[in-house]
PDB file of N, CA and C in Angstrom:
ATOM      1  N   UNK A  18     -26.197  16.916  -0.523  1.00 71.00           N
ATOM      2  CA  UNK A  18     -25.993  16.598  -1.925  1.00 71.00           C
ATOM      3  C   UNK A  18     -24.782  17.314  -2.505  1.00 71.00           C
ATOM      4  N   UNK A  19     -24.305  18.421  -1.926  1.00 78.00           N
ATOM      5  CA  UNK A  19     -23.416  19.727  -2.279  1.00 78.00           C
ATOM      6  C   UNK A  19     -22.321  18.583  -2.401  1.00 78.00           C
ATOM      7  N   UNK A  20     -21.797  17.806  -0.980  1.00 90.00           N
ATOM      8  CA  UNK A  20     -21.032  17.457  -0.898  1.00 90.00           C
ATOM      9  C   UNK A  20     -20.476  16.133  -1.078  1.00 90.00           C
ATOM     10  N   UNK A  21     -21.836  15.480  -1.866  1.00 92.00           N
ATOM     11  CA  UNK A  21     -21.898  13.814  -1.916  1.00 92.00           C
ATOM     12  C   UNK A  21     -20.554  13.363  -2.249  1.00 92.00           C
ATOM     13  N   UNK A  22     -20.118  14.229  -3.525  1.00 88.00           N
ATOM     14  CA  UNK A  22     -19.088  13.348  -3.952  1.00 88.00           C
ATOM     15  C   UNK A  22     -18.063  13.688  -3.516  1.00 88.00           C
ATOM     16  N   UNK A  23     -17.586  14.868  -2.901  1.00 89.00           N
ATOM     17  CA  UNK A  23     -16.452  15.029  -1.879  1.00 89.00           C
ATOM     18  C   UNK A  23     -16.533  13.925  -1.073  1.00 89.00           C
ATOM     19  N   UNK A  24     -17.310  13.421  -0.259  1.00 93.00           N
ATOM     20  CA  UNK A  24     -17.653  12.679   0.335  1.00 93.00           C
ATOM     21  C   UNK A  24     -17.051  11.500   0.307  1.00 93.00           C
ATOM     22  N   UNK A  25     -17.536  11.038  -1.128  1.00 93.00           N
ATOM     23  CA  UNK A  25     -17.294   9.709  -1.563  1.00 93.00           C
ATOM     24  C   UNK A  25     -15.665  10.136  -1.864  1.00 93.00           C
ATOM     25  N   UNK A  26     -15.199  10.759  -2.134  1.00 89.00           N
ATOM     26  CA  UNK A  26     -13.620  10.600  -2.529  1.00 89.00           C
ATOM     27  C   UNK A  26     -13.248  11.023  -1.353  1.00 89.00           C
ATOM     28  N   UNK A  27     -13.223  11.108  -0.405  1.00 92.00           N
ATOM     29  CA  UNK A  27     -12.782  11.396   1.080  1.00 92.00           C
ATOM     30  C   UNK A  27     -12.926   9.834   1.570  1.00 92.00           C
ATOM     31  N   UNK A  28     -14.150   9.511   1.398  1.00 95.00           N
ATOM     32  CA  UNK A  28     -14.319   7.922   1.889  1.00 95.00           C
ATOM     33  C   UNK A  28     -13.499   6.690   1.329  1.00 95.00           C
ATOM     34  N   UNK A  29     -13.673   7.031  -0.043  1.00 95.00           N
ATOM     35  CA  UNK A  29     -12.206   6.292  -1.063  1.00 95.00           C
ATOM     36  C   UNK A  29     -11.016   5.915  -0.856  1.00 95.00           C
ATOM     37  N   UNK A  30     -10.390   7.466  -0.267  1.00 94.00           N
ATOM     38  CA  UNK A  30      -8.827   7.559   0.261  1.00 94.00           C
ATOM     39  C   UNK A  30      -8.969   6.854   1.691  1.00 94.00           C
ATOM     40  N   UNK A  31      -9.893   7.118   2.306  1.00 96.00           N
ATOM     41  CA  UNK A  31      -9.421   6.671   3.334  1.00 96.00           C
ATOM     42  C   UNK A  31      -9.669   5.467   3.455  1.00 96.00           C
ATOM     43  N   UNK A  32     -10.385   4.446   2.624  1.00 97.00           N
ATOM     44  CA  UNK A  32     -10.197   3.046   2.497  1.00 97.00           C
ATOM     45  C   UNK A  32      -9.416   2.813   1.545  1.00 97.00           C
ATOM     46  N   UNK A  33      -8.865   3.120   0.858  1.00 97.00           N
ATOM     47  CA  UNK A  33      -7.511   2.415  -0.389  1.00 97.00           C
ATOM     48  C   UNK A  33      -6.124   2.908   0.985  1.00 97.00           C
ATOM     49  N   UNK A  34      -5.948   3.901   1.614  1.00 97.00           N
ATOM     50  CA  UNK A  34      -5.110   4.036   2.505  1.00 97.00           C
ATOM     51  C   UNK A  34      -5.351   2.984   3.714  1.00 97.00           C
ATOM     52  N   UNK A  35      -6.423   2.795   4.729  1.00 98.00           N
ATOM     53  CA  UNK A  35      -6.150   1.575   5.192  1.00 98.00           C
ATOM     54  C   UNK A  35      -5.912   0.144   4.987  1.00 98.00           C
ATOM     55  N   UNK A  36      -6.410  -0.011   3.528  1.00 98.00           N
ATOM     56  CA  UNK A  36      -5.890  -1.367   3.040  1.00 98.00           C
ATOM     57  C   UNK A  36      -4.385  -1.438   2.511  1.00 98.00           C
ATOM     58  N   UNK A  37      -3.668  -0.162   1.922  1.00 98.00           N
ATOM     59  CA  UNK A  37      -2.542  -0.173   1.982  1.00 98.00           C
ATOM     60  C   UNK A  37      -1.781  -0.191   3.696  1.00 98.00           C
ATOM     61  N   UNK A  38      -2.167   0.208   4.312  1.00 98.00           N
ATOM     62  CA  UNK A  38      -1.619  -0.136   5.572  1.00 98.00           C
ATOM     63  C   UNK A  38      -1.725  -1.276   5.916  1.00 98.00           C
ATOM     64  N   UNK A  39      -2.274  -2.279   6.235  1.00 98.00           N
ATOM     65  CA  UNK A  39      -2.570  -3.683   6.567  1.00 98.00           C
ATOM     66  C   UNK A  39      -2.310  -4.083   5.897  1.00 98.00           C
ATOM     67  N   UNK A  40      -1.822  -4.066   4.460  1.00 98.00           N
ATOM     68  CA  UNK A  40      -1.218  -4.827   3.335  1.00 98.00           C
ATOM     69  C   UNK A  40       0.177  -4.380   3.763  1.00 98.00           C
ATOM     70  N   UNK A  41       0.940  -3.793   3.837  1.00 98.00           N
ATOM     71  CA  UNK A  41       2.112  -2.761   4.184  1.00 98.00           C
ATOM     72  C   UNK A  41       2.903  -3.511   5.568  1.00 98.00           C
ATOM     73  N   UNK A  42       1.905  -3.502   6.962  1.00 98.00           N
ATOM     74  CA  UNK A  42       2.022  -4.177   7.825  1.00 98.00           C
ATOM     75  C   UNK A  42       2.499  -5.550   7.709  1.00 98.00           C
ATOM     76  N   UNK A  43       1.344  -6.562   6.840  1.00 98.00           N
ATOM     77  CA  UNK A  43       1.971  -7.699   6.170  1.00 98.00           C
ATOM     78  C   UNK A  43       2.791  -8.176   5.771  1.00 98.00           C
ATOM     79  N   UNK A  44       3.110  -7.541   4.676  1.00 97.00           N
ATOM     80  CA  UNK A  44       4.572  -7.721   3.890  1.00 97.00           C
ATOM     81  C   UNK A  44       5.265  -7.679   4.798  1.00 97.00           C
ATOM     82  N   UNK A  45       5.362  -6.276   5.774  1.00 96.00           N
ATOM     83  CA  UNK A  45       6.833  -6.132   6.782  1.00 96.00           C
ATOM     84  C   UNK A  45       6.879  -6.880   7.335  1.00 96.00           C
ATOM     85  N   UNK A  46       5.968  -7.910   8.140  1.00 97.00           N
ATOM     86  CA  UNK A  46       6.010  -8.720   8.945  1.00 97.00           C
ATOM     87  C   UNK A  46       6.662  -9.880   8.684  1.00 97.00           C
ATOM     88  N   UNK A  47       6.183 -10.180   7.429  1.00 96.00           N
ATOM     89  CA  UNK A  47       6.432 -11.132   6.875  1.00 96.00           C
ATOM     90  C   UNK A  47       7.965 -11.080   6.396  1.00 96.00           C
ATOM     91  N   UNK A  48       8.811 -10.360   6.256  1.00 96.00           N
ATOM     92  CA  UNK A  48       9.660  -9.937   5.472  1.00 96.00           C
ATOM     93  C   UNK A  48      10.647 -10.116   6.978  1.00 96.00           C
ATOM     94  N   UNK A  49       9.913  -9.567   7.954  1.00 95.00           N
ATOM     95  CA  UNK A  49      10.927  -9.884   9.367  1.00 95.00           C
ATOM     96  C   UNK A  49      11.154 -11.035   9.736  1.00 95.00           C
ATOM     97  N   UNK A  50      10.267 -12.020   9.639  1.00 95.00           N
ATOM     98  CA  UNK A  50      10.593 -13.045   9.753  1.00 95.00           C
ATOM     99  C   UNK A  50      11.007 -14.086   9.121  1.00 95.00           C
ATOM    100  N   UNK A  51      10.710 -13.898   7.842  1.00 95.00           N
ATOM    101  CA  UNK A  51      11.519 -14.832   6.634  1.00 95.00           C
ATOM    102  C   UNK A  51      12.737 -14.056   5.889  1.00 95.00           C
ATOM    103  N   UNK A  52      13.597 -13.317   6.350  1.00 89.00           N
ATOM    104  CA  UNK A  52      14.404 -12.456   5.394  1.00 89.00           C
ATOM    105  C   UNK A  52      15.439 -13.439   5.101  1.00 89.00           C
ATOM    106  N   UNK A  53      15.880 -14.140   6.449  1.00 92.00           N
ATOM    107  CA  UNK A  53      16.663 -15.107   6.641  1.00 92.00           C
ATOM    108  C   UNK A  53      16.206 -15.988   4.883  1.00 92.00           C
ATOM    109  N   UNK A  54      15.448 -16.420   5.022  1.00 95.00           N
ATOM    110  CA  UNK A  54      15.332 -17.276   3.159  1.00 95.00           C
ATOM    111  C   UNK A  54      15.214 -17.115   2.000  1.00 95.00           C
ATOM    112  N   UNK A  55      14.615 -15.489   2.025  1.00 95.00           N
ATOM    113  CA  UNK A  55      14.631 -14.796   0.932  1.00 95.00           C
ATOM    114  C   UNK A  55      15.600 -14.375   0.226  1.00 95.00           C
ATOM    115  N   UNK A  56      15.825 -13.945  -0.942  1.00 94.00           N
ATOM    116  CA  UNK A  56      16.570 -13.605  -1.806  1.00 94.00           C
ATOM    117  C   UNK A  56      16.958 -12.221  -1.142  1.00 94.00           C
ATOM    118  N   UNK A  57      17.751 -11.590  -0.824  1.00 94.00           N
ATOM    119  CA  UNK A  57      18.167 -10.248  -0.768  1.00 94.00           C
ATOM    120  C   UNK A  57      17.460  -9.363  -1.107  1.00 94.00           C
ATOM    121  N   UNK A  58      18.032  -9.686  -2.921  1.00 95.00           N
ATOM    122  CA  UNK A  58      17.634  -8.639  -3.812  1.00 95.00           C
ATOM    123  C   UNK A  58      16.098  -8.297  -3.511  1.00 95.00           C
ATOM    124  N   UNK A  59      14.790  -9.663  -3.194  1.00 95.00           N
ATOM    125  CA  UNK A  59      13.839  -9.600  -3.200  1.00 95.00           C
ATOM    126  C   UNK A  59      12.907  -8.732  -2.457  1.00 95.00           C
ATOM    127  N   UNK A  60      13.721  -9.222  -1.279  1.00 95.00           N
ATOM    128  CA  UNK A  60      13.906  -8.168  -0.211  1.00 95.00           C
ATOM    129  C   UNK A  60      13.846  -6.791  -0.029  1.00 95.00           C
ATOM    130  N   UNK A  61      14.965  -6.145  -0.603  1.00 96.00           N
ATOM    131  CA  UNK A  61      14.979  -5.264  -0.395  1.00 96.00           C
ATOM    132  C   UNK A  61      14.350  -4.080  -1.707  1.00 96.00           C
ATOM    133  N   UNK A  62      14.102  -5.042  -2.903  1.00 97.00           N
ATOM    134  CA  UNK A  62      13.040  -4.345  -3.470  1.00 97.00           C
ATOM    135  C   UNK A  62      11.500  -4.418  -3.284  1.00 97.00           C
ATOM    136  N   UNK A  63      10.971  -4.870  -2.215  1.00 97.00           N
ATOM    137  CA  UNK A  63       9.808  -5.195  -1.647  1.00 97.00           C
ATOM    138  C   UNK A  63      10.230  -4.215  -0.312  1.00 97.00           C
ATOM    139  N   UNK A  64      10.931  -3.538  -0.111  1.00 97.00           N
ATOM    140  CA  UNK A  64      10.993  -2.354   1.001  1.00 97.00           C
ATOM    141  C   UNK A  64      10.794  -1.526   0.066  1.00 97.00           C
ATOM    142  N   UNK A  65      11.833  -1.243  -0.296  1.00 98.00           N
ATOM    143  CA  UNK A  65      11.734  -0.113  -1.608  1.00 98.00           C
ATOM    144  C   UNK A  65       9.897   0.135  -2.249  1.00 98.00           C
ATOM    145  N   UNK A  66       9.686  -0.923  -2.479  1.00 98.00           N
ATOM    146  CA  UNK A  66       8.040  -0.617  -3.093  1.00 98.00           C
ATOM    147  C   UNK A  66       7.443  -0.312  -1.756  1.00 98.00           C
ATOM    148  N   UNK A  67       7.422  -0.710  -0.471  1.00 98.00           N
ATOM    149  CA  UNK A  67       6.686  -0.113   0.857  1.00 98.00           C
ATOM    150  C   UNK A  67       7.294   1.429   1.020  1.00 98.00           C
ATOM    151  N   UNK A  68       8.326   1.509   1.041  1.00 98.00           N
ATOM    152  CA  UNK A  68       8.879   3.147   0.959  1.00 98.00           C
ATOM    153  C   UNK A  68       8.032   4.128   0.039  1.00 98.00           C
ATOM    154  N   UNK A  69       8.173   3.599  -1.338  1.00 97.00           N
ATOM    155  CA  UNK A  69       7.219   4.074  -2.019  1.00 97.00           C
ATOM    156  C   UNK A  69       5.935   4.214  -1.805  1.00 97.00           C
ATOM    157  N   UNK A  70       5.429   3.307  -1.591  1.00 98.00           N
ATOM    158  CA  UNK A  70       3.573   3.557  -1.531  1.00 98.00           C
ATOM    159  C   UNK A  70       3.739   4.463  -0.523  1.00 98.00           C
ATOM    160  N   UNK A  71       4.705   4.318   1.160  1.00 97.00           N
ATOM    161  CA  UNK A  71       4.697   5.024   1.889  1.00 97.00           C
ATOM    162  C   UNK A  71       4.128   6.864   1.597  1.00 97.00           C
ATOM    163  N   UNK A  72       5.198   7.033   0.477  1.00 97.00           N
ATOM    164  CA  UNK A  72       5.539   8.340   0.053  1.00 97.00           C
ATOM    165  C   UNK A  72       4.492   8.560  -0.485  1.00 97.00           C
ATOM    166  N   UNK A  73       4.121   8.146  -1.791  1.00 96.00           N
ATOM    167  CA  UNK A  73       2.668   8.529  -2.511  1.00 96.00           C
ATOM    168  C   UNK A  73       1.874   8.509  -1.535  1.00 96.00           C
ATOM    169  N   UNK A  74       1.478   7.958  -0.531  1.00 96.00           N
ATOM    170  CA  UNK A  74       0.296   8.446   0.430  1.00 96.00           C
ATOM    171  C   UNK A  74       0.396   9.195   1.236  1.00 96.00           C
ATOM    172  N   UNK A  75       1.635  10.239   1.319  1.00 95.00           N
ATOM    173  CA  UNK A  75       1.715  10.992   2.407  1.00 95.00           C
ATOM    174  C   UNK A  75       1.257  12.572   1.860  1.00 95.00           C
ATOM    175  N   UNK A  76       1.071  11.903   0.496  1.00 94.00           N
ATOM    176  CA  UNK A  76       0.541  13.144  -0.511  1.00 94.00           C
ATOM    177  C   UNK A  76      -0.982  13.339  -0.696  1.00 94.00           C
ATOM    178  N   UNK A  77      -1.217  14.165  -0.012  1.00 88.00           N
ATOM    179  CA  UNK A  77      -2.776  14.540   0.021  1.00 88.00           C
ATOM    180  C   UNK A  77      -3.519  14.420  -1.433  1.00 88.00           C
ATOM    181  N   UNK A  78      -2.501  14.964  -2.334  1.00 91.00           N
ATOM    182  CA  UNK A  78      -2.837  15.136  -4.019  1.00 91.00           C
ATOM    183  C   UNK A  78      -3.067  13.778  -4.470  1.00 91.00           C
ATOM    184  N   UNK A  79      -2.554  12.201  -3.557  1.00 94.00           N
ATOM    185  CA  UNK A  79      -2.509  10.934  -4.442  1.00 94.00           C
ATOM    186  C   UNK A  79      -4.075  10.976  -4.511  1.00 94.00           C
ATOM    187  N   UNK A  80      -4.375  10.330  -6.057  1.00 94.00           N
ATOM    188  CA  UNK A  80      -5.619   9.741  -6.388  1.00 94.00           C
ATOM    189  C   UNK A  80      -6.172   8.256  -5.617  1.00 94.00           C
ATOM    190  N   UNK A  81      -7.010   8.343  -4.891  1.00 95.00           N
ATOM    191  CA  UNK A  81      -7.333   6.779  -4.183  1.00 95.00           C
ATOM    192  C   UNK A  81      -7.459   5.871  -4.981  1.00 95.00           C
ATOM    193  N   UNK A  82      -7.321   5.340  -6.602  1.00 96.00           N
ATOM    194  CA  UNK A  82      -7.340   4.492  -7.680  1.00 96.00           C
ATOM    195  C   UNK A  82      -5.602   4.503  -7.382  1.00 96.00           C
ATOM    196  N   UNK A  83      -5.108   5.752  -7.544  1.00 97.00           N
ATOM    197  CA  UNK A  83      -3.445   5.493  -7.307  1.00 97.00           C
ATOM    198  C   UNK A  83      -2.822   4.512  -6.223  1.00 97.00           C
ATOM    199  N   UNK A  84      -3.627   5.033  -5.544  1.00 97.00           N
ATOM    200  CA  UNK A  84      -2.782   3.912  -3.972  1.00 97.00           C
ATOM    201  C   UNK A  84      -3.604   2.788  -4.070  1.00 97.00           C
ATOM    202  N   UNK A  85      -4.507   2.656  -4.673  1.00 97.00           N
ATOM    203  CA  UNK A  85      -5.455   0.959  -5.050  1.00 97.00           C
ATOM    204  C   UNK A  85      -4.355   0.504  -5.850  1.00 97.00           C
ATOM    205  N   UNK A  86      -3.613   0.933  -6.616  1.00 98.00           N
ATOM    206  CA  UNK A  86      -3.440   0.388  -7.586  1.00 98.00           C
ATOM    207  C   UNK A  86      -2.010  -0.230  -7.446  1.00 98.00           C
ATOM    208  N   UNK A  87      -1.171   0.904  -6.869  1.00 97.00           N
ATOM    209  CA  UNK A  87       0.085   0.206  -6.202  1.00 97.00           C
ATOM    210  C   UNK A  87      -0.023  -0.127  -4.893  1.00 97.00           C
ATOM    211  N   UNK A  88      -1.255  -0.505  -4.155  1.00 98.00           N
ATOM    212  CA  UNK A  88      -0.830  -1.478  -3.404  1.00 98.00           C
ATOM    213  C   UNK A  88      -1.407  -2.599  -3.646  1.00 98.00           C
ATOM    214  N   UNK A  89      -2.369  -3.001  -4.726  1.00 98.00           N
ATOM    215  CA  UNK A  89      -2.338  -4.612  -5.269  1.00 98.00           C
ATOM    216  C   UNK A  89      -0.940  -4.945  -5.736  1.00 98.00           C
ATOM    217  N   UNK A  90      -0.390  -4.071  -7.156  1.00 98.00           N
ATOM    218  CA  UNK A  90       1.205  -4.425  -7.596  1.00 98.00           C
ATOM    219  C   UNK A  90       1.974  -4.973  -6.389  1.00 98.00           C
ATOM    220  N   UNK A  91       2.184  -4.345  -5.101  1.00 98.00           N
ATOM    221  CA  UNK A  91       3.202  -4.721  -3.970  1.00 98.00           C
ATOM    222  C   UNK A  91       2.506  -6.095  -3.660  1.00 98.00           C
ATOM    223  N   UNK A  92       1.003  -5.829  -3.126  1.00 97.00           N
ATOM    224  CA  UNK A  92       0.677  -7.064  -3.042  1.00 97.00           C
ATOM    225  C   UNK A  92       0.986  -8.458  -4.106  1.00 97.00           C
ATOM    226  N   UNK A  93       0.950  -8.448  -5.349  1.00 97.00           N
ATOM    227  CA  UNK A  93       0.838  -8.890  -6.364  1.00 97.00           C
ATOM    228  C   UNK A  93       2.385  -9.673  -6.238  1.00 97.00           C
ATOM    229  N   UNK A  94       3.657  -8.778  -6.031  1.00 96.00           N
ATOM    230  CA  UNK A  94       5.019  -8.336  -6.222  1.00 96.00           C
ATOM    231  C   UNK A  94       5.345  -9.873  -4.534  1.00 96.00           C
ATOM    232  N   UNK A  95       4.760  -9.443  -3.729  1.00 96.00           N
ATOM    233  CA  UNK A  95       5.114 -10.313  -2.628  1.00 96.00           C
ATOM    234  C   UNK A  95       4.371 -11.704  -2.385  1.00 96.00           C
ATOM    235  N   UNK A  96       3.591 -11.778  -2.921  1.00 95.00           N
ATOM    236  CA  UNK A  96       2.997 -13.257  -2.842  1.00 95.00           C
ATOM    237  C   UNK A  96       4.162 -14.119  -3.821  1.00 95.00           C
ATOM    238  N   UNK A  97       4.635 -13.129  -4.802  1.00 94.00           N
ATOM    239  CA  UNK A  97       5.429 -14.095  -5.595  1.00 94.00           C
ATOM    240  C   UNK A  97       6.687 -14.419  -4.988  1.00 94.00           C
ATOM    241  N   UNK A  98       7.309 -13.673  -3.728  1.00 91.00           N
ATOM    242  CA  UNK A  98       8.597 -13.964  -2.989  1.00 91.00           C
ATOM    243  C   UNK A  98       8.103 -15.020  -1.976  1.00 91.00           C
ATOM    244  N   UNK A  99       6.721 -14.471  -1.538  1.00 89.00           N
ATOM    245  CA  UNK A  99       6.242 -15.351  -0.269  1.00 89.00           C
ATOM    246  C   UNK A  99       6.085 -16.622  -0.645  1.00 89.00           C
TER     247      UNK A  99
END
């Protein structure tokens, strides 16, 4: 019980961090193989936002609502190029 809710925010991060990864994965993939049609600019600010989330999660301190939250936006951000 001491530790329930450590727990649960340990369990949090580490599911808002694997769905940013497989979302992350996506985009890149996707981005390798269609760059050729995409807009540049689109492009390369849809790296720029993967760089980013990159960074905020390499931070032990990010809040798991934080990385939920910018990685729907990226998600959100690339369906509209895709």
């Amino acid at each position: 019980e001491k530790n329930k809710a450590k727990d649960q925010e340990r369990r949090e991060r580490i599911e808002s961090r694997n769905k940013a990864d497989g979302i992350m994965y996506d985009i890149d993939k996707n981005l390798n193989e269609l760059k050729a049609s995409l807009p540049e600019g689109e492009v390369t600010q849809l790296r720029d936002d993967i760089a980013a989330l990159r960074e905020s999660m390499s931070k032990e301190t990010t809040p798991p609502a934080e990385i939920s939250r910018a990685t729907n936006e990226l998600q959100q951000k690339s369906l509209k190029v895709f």
